[in-house]
Structure formats: C-alpha cells, structure tokens
XYZ file of C-alpha atoms in Angstrom:
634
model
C 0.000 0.000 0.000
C 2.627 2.478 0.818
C 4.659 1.575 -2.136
C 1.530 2.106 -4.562
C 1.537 5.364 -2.510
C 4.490 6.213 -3.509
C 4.054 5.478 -7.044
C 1.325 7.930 -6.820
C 2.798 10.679 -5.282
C 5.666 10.264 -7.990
C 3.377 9.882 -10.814
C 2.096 13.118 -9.371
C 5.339 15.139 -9.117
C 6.487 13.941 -12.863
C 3.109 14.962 -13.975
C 3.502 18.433 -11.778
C 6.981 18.980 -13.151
C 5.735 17.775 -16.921
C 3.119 20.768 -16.351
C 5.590 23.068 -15.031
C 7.544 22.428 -17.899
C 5.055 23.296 -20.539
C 3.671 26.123 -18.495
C 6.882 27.870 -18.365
C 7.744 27.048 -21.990
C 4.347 28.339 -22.782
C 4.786 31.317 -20.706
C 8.399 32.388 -22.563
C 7.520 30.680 -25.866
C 3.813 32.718 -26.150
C 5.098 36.126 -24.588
C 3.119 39.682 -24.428
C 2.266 41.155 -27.463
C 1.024 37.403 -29.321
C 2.586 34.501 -30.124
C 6.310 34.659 -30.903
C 6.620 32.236 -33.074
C 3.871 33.063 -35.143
C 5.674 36.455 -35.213
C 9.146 34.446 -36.590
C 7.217 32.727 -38.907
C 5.196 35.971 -40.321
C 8.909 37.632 -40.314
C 11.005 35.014 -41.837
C 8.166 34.666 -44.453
C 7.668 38.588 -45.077
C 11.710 38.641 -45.412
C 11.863 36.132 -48.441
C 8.543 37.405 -50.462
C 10.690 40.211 -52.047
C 13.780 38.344 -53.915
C 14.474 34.818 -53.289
C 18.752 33.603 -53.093
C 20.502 33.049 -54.792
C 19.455 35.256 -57.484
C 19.611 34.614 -61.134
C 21.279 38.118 -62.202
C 23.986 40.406 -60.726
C 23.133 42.360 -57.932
C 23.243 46.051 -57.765
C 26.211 47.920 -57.684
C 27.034 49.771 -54.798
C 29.716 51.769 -53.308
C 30.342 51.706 -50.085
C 33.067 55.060 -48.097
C 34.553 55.858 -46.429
C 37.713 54.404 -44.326
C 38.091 51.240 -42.388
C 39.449 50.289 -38.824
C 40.538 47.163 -36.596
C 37.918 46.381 -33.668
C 39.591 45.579 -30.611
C 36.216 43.739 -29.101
C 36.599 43.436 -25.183
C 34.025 43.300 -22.274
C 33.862 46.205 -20.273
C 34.057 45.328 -16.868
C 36.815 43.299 -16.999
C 38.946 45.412 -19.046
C 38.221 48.349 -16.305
C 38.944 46.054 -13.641
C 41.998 45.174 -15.412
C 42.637 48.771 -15.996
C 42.287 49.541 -11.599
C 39.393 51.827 -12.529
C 36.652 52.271 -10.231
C 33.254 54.070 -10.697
C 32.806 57.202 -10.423
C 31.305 58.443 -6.731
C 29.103 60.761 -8.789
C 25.519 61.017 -8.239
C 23.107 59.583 -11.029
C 21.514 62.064 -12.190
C 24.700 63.913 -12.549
C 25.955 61.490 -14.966
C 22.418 61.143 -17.118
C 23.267 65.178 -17.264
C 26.823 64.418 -18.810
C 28.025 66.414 -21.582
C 29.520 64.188 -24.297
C 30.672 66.975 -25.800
C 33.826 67.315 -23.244
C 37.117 66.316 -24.821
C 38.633 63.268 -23.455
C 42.122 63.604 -22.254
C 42.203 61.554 -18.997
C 41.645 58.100 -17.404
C 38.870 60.102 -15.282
C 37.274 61.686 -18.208
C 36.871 58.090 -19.544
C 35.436 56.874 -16.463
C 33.022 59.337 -16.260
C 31.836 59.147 -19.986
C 31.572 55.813 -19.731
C 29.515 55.475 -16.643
C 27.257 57.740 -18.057
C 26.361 55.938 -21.287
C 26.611 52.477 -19.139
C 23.468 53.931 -17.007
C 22.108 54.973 -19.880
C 22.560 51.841 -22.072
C 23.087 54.123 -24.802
C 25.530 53.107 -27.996
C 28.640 56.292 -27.709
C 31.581 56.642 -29.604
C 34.161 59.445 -28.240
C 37.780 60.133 -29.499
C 40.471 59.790 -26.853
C 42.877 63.092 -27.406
C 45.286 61.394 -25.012
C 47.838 59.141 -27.585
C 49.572 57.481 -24.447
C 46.176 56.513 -22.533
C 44.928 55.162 -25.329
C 47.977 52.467 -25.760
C 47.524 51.676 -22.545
C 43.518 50.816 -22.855
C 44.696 48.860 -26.009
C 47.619 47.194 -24.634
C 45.573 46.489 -21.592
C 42.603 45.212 -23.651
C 44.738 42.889 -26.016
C 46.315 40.873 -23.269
C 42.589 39.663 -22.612
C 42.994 37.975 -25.944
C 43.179 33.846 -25.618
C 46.391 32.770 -27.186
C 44.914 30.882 -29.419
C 42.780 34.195 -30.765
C 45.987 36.515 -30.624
C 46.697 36.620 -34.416
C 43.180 35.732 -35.858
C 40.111 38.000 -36.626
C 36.903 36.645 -35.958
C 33.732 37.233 -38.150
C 30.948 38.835 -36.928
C 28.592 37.332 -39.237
C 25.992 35.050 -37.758
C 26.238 33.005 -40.473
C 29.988 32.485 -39.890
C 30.197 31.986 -36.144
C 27.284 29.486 -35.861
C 29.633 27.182 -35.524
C 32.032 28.593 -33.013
C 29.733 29.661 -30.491
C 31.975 28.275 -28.229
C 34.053 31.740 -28.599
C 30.661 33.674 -27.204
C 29.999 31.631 -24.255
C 30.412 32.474 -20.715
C 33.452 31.225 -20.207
C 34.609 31.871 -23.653
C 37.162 34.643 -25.192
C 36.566 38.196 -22.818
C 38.599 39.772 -26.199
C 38.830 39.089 -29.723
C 40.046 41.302 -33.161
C 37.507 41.757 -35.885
C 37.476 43.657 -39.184
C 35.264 47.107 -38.553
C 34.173 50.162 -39.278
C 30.921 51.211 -41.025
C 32.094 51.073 -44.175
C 33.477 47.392 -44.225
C 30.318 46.053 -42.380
C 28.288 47.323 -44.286
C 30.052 46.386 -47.550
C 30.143 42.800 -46.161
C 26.460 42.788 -45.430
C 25.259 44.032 -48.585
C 28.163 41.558 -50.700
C 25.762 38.796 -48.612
C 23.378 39.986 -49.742
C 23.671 39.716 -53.469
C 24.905 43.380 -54.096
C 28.276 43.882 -56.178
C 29.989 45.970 -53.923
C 33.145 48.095 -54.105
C 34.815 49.395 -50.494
C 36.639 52.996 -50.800
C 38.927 52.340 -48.366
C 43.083 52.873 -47.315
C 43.445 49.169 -45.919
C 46.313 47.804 -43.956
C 47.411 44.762 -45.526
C 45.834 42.839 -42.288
C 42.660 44.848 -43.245
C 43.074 44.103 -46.645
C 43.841 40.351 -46.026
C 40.549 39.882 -44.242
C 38.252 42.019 -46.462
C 36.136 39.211 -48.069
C 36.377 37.761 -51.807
C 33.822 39.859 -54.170
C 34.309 43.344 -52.441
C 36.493 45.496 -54.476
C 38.732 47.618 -52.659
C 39.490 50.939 -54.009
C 42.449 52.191 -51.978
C 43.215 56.041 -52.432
C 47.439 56.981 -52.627
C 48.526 58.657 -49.426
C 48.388 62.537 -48.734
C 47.958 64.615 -45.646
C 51.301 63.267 -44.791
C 50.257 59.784 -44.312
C 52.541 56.220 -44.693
C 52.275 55.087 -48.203
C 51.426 51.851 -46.570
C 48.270 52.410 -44.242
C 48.490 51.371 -40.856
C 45.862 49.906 -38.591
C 43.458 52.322 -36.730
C 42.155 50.381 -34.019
C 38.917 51.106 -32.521
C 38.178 49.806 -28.845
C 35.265 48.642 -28.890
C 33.560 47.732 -25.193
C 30.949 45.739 -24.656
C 28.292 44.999 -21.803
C 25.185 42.979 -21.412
C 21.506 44.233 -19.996
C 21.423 43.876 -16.048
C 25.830 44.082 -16.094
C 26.597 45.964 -12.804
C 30.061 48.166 -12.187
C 29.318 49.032 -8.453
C 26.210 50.518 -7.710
C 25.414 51.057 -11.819
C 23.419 48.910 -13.573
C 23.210 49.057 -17.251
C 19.389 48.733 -18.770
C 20.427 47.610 -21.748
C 23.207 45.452 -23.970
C 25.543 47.658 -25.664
C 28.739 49.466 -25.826
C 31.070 52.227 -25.397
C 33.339 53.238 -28.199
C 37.530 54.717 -27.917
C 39.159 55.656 -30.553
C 42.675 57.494 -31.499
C 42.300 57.495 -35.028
C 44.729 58.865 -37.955
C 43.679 57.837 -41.434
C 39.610 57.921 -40.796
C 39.063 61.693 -39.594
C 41.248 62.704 -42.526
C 38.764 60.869 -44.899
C 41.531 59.273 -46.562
C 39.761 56.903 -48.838
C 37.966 59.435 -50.831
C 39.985 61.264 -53.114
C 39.235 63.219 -56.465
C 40.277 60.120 -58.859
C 37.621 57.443 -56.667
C 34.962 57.821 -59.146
C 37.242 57.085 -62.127
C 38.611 54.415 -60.663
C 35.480 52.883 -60.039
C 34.278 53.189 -63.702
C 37.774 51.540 -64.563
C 37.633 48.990 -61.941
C 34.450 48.018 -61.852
C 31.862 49.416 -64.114
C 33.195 47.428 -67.163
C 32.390 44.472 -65.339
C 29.008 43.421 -67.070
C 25.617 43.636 -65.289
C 21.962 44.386 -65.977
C 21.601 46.784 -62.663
C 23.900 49.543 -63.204
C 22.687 52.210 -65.444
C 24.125 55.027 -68.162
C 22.784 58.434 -67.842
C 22.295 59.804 -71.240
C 21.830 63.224 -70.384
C 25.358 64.002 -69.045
C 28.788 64.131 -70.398
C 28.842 60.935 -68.729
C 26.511 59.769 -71.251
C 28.582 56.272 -72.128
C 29.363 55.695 -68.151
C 28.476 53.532 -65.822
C 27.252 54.838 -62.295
C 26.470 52.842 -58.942
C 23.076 51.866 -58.261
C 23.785 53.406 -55.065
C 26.685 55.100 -52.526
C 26.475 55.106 -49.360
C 28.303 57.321 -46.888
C 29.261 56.034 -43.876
C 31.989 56.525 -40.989
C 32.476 60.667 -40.553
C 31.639 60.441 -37.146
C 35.695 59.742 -36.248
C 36.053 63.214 -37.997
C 33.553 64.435 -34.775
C 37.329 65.564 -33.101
C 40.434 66.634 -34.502
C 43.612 64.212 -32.152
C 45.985 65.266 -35.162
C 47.856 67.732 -32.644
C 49.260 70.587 -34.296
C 48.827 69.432 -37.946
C 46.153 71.278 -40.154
C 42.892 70.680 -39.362
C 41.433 69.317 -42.552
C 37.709 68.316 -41.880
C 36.435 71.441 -43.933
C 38.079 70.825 -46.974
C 37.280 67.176 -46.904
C 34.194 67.474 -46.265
C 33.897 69.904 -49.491
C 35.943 66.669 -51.037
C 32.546 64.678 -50.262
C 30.626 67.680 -52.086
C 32.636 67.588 -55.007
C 32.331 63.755 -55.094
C 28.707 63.216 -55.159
C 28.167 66.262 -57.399
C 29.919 64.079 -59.717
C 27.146 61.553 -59.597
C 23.921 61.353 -61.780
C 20.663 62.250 -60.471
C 19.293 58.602 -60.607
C 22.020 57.759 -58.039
C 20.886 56.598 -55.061
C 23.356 58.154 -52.190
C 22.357 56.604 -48.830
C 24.060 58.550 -45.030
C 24.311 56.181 -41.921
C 24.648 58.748 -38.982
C 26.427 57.704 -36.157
C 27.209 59.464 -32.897
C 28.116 62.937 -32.928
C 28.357 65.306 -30.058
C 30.979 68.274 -31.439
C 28.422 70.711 -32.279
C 30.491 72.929 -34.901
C 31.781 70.086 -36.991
C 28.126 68.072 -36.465
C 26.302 71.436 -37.590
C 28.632 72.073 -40.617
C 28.559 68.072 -41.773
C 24.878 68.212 -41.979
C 24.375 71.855 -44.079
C 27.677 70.330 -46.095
C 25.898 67.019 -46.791
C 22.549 66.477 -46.657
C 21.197 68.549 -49.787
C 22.800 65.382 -51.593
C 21.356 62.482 -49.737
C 18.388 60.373 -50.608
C 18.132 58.248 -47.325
C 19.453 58.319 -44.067
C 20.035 55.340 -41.348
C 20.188 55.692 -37.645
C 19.459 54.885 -34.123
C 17.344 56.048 -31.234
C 20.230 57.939 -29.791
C 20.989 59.406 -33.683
C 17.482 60.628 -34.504
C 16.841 63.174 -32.068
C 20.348 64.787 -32.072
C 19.829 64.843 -35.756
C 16.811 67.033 -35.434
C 18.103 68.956 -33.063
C 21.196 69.621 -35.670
C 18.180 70.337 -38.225
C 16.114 72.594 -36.339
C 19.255 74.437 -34.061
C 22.099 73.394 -35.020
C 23.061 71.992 -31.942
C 23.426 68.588 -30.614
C 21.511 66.377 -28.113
C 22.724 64.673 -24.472
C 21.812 60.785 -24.528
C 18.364 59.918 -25.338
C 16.137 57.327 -24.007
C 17.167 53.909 -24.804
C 13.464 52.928 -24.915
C 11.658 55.438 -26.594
C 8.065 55.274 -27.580
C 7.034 54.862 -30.929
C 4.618 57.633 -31.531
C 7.685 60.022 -30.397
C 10.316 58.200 -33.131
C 7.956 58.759 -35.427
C 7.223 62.260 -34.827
C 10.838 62.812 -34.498
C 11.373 61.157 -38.000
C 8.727 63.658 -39.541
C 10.524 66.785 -38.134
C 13.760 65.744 -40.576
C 11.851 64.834 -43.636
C 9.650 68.147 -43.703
C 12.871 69.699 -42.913
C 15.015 68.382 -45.932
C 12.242 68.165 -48.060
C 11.168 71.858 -47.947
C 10.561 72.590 -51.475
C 13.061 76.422 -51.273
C 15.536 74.112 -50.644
C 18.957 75.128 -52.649
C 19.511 73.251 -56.167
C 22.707 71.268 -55.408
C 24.542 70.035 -58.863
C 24.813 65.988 -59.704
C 26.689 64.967 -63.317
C 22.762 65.210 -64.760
C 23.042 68.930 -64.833
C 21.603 71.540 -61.886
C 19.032 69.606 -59.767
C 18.231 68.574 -56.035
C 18.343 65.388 -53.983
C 15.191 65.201 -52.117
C 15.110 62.648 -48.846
C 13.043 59.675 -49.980
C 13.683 57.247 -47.175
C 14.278 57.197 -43.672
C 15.152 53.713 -41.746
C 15.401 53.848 -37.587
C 16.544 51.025 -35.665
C 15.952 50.564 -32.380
C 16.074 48.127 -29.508
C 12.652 46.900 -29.807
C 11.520 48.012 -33.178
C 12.414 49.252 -36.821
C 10.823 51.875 -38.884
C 11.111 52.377 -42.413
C 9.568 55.629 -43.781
C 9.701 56.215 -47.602
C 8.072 58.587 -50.674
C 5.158 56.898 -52.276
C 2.969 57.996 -55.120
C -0.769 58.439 -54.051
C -2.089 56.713 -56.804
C 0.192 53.709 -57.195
C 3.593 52.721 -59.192
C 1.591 52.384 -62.846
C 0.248 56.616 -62.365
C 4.049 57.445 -60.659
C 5.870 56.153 -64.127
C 3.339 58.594 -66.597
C 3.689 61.518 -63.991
C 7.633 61.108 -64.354
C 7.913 60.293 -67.909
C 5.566 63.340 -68.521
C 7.644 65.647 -66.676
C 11.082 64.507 -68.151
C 9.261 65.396 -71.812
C 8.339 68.871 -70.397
C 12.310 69.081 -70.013
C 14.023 71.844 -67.502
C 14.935 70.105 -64.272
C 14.949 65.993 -64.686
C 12.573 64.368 -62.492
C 13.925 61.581 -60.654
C 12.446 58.282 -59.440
C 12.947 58.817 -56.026
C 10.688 62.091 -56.498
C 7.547 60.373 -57.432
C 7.971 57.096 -54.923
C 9.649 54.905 -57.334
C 12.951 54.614 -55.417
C 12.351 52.288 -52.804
C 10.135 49.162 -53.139
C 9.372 46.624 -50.866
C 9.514 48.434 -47.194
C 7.671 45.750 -45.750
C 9.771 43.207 -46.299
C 12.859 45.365 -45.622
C 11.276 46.189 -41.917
C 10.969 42.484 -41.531
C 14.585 41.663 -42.586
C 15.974 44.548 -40.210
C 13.942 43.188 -37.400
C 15.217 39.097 -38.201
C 19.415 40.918 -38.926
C 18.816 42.295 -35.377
C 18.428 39.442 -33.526
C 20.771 37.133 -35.649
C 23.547 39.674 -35.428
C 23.620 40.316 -31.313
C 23.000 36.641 -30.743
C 25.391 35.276 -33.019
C 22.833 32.447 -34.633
C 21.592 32.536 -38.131
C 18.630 30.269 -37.221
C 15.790 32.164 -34.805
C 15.405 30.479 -30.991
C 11.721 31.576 -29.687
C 13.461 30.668 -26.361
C 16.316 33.413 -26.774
C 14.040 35.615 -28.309
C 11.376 38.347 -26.720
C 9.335 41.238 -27.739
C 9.708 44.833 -26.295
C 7.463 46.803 -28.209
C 3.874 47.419 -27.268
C 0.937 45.648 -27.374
C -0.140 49.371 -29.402
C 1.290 52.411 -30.129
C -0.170 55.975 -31.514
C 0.607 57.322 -34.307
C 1.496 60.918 -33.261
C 2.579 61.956 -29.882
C 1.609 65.497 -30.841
C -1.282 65.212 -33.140
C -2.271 69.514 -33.017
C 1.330 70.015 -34.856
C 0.951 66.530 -36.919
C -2.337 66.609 -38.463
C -0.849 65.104 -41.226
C -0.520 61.911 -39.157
C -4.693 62.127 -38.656
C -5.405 61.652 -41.924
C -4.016 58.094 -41.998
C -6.365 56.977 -39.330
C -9.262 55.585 -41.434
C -7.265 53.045 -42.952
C -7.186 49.154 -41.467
C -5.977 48.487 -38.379
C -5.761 51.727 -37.140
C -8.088 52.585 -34.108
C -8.421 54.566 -31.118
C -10.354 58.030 -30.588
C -9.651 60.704 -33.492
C -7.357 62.848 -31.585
C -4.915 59.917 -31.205
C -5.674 56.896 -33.443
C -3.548 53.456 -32.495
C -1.939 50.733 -34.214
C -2.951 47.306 -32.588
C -0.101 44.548 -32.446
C -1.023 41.767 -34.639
C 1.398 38.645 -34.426
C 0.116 37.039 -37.866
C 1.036 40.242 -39.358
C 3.293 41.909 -37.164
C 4.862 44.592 -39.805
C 2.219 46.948 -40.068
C 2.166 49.739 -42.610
C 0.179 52.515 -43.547
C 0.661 55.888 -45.573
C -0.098 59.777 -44.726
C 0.283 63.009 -46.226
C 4.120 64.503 -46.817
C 4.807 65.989 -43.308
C 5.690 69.994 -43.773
C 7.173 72.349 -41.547
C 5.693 75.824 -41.397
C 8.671 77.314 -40.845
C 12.096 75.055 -41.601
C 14.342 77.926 -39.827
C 17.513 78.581 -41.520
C 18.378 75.080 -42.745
C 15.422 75.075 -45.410
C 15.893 78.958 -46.651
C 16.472 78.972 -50.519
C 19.176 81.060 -51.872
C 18.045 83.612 -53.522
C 16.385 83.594 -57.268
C 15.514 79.604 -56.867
C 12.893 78.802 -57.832
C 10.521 76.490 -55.530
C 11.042 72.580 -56.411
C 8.358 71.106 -58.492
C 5.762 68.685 -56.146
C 4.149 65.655 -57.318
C 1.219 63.758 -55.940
C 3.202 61.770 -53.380
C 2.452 60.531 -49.561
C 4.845 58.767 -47.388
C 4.323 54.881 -46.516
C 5.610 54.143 -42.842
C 6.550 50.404 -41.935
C 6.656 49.748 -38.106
C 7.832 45.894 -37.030
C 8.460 44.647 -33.831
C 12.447 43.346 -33.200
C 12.802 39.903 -32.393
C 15.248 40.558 -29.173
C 17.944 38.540 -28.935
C 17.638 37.546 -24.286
C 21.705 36.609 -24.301
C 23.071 38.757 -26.203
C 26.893 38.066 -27.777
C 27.651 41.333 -29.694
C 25.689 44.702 -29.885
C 28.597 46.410 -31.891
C 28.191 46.611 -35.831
C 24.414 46.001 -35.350
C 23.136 49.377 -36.511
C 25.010 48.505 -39.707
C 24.062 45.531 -40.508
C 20.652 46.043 -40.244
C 20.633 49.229 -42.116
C 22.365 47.377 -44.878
C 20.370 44.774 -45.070
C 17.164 46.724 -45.232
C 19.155 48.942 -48.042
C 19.467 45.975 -49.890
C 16.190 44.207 -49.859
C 15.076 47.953 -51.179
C 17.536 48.361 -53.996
C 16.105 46.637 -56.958
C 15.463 46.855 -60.470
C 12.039 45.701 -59.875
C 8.596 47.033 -60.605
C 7.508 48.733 -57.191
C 4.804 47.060 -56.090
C 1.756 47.757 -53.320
C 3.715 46.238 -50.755
C-alpha cells in the first residue's frame, strides 16, 4: 500500500513537473504582445517574399566610403577592472546630465563618460585626445585575448560563427580582433546579400587580407602626410550585457562604449578626387543588368552605382591630429565635389552615427545632406539629428526605450525639414538639380521603422507623372521624387527586425526561447497630433483605431509589420536650414504621400555582440530595397 503510494505521489510530481515544464515554456515561448513564433514565422516569411537567393542576375552595384578600422572587441568590466578603474562616486543624475561633448584627455574623463552611457545603455563613440592613454587601454585590452585568438580576426557574421559559439559563451574569449568600421560592415552585409559591392577604403594589408572575396577595394594613394602603406586604426570597442553591474550602476540595456585614437579615418583618406574614375575603370566594365548610363550628361557612355552610401564621418567628430592642419572642412567639401559628380538617378544613402561636437556636427549636416536620398540611424541618432536640423546643436543621450509615436514624430521633423521645397539646387553629373530625402530607416532596440516617398495613386500613375515631366524638359525628375525609389519596405522592416536578432545573438537560425518582444501591445501614431495633423489623416485606414485625436496601431502577431501611408509631413517654418538662396525657384511637387513600416524586433535575451548592429541592419534593409524591380503595393 505504501509503495503504490508512492508510485502515486511520484506519478504526481512527474506529472507536476511535466506541467511546469510546458507552463513555463508556454509562458516564454507565447510572450506579451502574441505569439512569438507566429511572429518568426510571419517575419522570416515577409523577409523572403521580395527576392528569393541566390538570385539569377547580378546584384546592384554599390559603393560603399569611407575608411576602415581594426575592432579591438573586449568586455567592459573586466577590461576596467583590469585597468584599476573604479566608478565614479558621482551622483546619477549627474551622470544622465553628462556632456559628451567634453574632450577626453584623462583616465577620469573616460570613467566618467563611460559610466554615463553604461546607465544609460546608450551606444557612444568618443575620441580619446590622449595618444599614451589610449595604448595603454589597447595594450591592456589585447592581453585579454586567448592565445589561441591573438593573431586571428573573428567574423561577426551570424552566419559564420554558428559554428564557433563556443568563442561567445560564458566562459569563452573576454577579447577578440575583428574587421570594422561602417564602411566594411556594411560592404560585407550588402556583398551577402547579393549586391556587387566596391569598399573605398586605405586598408592595412591585415585589413586588406581579411576584407572578403567579391568586395572590391578601391584604396586612395597617401596625402595629408600619411605612410604610403596604411596602418591599422584600431577602434576599442567595449561591450556589456543588460542587467551588467560596475558598483552601484546597472546598465538597462546590452551595448557598448566606443575609444578611438584614429589617424587615417578623420582625414577621410579613402575618398579622393580620382575614386569615381577608378570605379568606372575597376568596376563598371564588369558586365551587369543593374547599373545604369545616364544619357543626359557628359557621362553619357558611363556607368554609375546603383547606389553610394556614406558612412563613418563620425571619427572626424574631433580633430587628435595635434598641431597638424585641421582638414575636416576641406574634406568634407571633397565629399561635395564627389557626389556632385554623380547622376541624379544615383541613389546616395548617409548612416549617422554618434556625434556630439556641435560645430563640426552642424557644418557636416548643411555640407551634406542637400545630396542624400536616405538616411540610417538609431534612437540615440534621430533626435540629435533634429536637433542639428532645427538648431544646429546637438543632443545629451536619449532614451534607450523610446516610444514609438515620439520616433515617429521625431522622423517627420527631418523629412519636412530636408524636403522643404526652397531648398537650394545642389549640382549631380545630370546637370543643376536637387536630392530630395526619400527614405528614412530607424533602428531601435525593440523596433524598426522604415519611412519612404510613395505615389498616391500607385507605381503604374508614378511612371506617366515622371515620364511626362522629363518630356516637359528643364529640371529631370527623378524616381525617387515620385515614390519609385524604394520598393518593398515591408519586407525590408521584416529583414531589419530578423538581422537584429541574428547579429547580437550570433545564430543565423531564430530560438523563440532566446528571443522576446519589447514593443507594445499598441502604439499611436502621433505623440503630438495639433502640430501633426498630417498623421490624422491616416487613421481611417485598417488596423488603425483609437479616438480621433490619437488613433492606435494594434499589435497583430500574424502580421506583425504593419504599414500605412499619410500626407508629406511639412514644416511651417524650416528655420535657416530650409531657406532657398536667392532667385531659386521652388522645387516642383508631385502627388506623393509617405508609406511608414513599423515591425516589432525579435530581441535577442543573451546577447553576444551589440557592436556593428546598426550597420548591418541598415544594410540589409538597403538591400532588400535596392532593386530593379517594378515597385509594387507592398
């Protein structure tokens, strides 16, 4: 009897503990908003729809600037343990109220710039002026390195590392060299991708050795006083997980802190005034059905990329040159001259990074975004962007968890800035003409937003209004005026979301138990709907609900990328920044809206790598847009 009682009361616990089991797997499987994996599945399904791999002809062709750099990848506690560095005894809110703008010089300026993005979980990237400390961080930072890692760079592609995870475990490498930079990760994404891509870089030959096969590397001769042989800039990159603690601070978020002390990148030493020759040599006599000639220049027998994109001026934020000549302003005019030299049809593409030296920040963006069709950034990014627009000054660290409607809002503020029809003419090999913004991509923690030009009454009605106005001749129309530019946004918000969570946890295959979802069960559309009325008149269409004041978009796991499209946002008054010069006249409108995407981020619950994230999600999302394919509804 007591044996059968036993039995019982074991039968009971396995079937307690079988029920636990599936509760709990239920409970982190089946999270809040819907069912994950019928988000993964919607996702991984949206993500494919647009252009199946391989693919049967060449891919675009892109160029991809400007510089390159060596990532010294190390976590952050233990190198500042290593280091004998303590935290700061300096209230909180003292830190959140750091100014990023203060040159570093010191180990305590370090220690306080660091604890202050570290509480903030906010992504930073600050030149150290201080040659010596920055050896020392280095030095410090390499001895971390396994043996067996000391003379090997590791890929940070998901699909490369699956099987070395080993090296991301918890007891795995604290340190490991990579290939970086913006330009290089995002030339190796978009290569992936099925792009033909070209890297305008001055590589070391330990850079150059580990730049993948099928990127061309176009490597400017040295100036500015530069080895004719480029050496390594190395970027420290430090990384720290969600919930990491360094004393009483707790970080909220995975990411990291940025040093770097470099010498070829602020220069912008890989453009130079022969790059687009020697692309056209190099590479535009290879043959391929997705580069284009542009008949109406004296280029009219060239070939020109599909699309450029400009990448990597943040390291010119500071000048650590000493007392060399400050060149930023002349190479930044460089970069004018350069795209100028492009035709209209051109697709140029800006990924902003962190920025906090108002001057140089303020001059980069009157300097450079007159020429650029889309723009990529971060939560952090956005707002200091608009603030550059609006003042010309820059932002302290955002919120590392900001709400939709406010992103959004935020995103409308630059495109009805640097769309303001008095803009300036700027010149492009097609003749005098403009580059209007078309597309705008933000990635976030917990969700991605593509924004793009569309034509209110479809692709077929866009094609007659263009080909109409190119017969009336005068100023060429381009595509990316009438919302031809940038198909598929759907799909790309979808990719961006699935890059996310493959990238930071170092899989290419999605685990629902690794993965949860941060964004809200709903979000509204405008956080300020008296200034945005525009945003109102997108309320009647499907899935939106809520009162009229301030409609909401409901979280739908089946289709989790939710899109819908509004009226052009406009700025009454676009301050200095959108002032014509005098005797232009006002840019020709057409009948176009913009489309917004919104998709939830799968997010990755043990993270391995935050660092190059931003980059290869906005090149991934670039290149499931760039196609020689009939737009279509989606």
């Amino acid at each position: 009897m007591r044996s059968g009682t036993l039995l019982s009361f074991g039968a009971f616990l396995a079937a307690l503990a079988a029920f636990a089991i599936i509760f709990l797997q239920s409970v982190w499987w089946y999270g809040v908003p819907g069912d994950i994996l019928r988000v993964i599945k919607s996702l991984v399904r949206l993500e494919h729809s647009y252009r199946p791999l391989p693919q049967k002809n060449p891919g675009p062709k892109v160029l991809v600037g400007f510089g390159a750099c060596v990532d010294l990848k190390v976590r952050a506690i233990p190198l500042l343990n290593q280091m004998g560095w303590s935290p700061p005894m300096v209230p909180l809110n003292e830190l959140r109220a750091y100014n990023h703008s203060t040159e570093l010089s010191s180990a305590r300026d370090v220690i306080l710039s660091f604890a202050s993005a570290f509480t903030a979980g906010a992504a930073v990237e600050r030149l150290l002026h201080n040659g010596n400390l920055f050896k020392t961080l280095v030095k410090t930072a390499a001895s971390l390195v396994p043996p067996h890692l000391q003379n090997k760079f590791q890929s940070t592609m998901a699909s490369d590392v699956d099987q070395r995870l080993s090296m991301f475990s918890a007891d795995s490498a604290t340190a490991y060299w990579a290939l970086g930079g913006n330009a290089p990760v995002m030339a190796v994404r978009l290569a992936r991708e099925g792009a033909e891509v070209s890297l305008a870089a001055r590589l070391s030959p330990m850079e150059l050795e580990q730049l993948p096969r099928g990127i061309t590397p176009l490597m400017a001769p040295a100036a500015f006083g530069l080895p004719e042989i480029p050496e390594d800039d190395i970027h420290l990159i430090m990384e720290y997980d969600a919930g990491e603690q360094w004393g009483p601070f707790v970080a909220p978020r995975a990411n990291r802190y940025i040093v770097l002390h470099d010498q070829e990148n602020p220069r912008l030493s890989g453009l130079w005034p022969g790059l687009l020759d020697t692309w056209q040599s190099k590479v535009a006599k290879q043959p391929s059905g997705s580069a284009f000639s542009d008949a109406s220049s004296q280029h009219s027998k060239s070939v020109f990329p599909d699309l450029v994109v400009v990448s990597g001026l943040q390291v010119m934020d500071n000048w650590a040159a000493g007392n060399t000549q400050d060149v930023r302003q002349s190479r930044l005019v460089e970069l004018q001259n350069f795209l100028s030299q492009l035709p209209s049809e051109t697709l140029v593409h800006f990924e902003m990074a962190s920025f906090v030296n108002q001057t140089f920040a303020s001059d980069m963006v009157r300097k450079l975004m007159p020429y650029v069709d889309s723009i990529g950034l971060n939560e952090q990014e956005l707002p200091n962007l608009t603030s550059l627009l609006s003042s010309g000054s820059t932002t302290s660290i955002s919120s590392a968890y900001p709400r939709v409607a406010h992103m959004l809002d935020e995103m409308r503020t630059v495109w009805a800035t640097m769309t303001d029809p008095n803009l300036p003419r700027v010149p492009s090999a097609s003749g005098p003409g403009w580059r209007r913004l078309s597309r705008i991509h933000l990635h976030t923690i917990a969700y991605q937003i593509i924004m793009v030009r569309r034509h209110t009454r479809g692709g077929a009605e866009a094609r007659k209004q263009l080909d109409a106005t190119v017969k009336m001749g005068g100023m060429p129309a381009r595509r990316a005026d009438v919302g031809l530019a940038w198909p598929f946004a759907r799909a790309a918000a979808a990719k961006a979301s699935l890059i996310a969570h493959r990238h930071t946890c170092c899989a290419s295959a999605i685990d629902p138990v690794k993965t949860r979802i941060l964004m809200d069960d709903s979000f509204a559309v405008t956080a300020d709907p008296e200034r945005w009325k525009s945003a109102l008149r997108g309320s009647h269409q499907s899935g939106i609900r809520g009162s009229q004041n301030v409609p909401r978009v409901h979280f739908n796991e089946t289709a989790p990328v939710f899109c819908w499209t509004e009226p052009e946002p406009q700025l009454a008054d676009t301050g200095e920044f959108g002032r014509s010069a005098e005797g232009n006249p006002p840019m020709m409108l057409f009948d176009t809206q913009v489309e917004f995407c919104v998709a939830p981020v799968l997010v990755c619950s043990t993270v391995r790598q935050t660092a190059g994230a931003g980059d290869n999600i906005s090149a991934g999302a670039l290149r499931a847009q760039l196609t020689a394919r009939q737009p279509s509804k989606d």
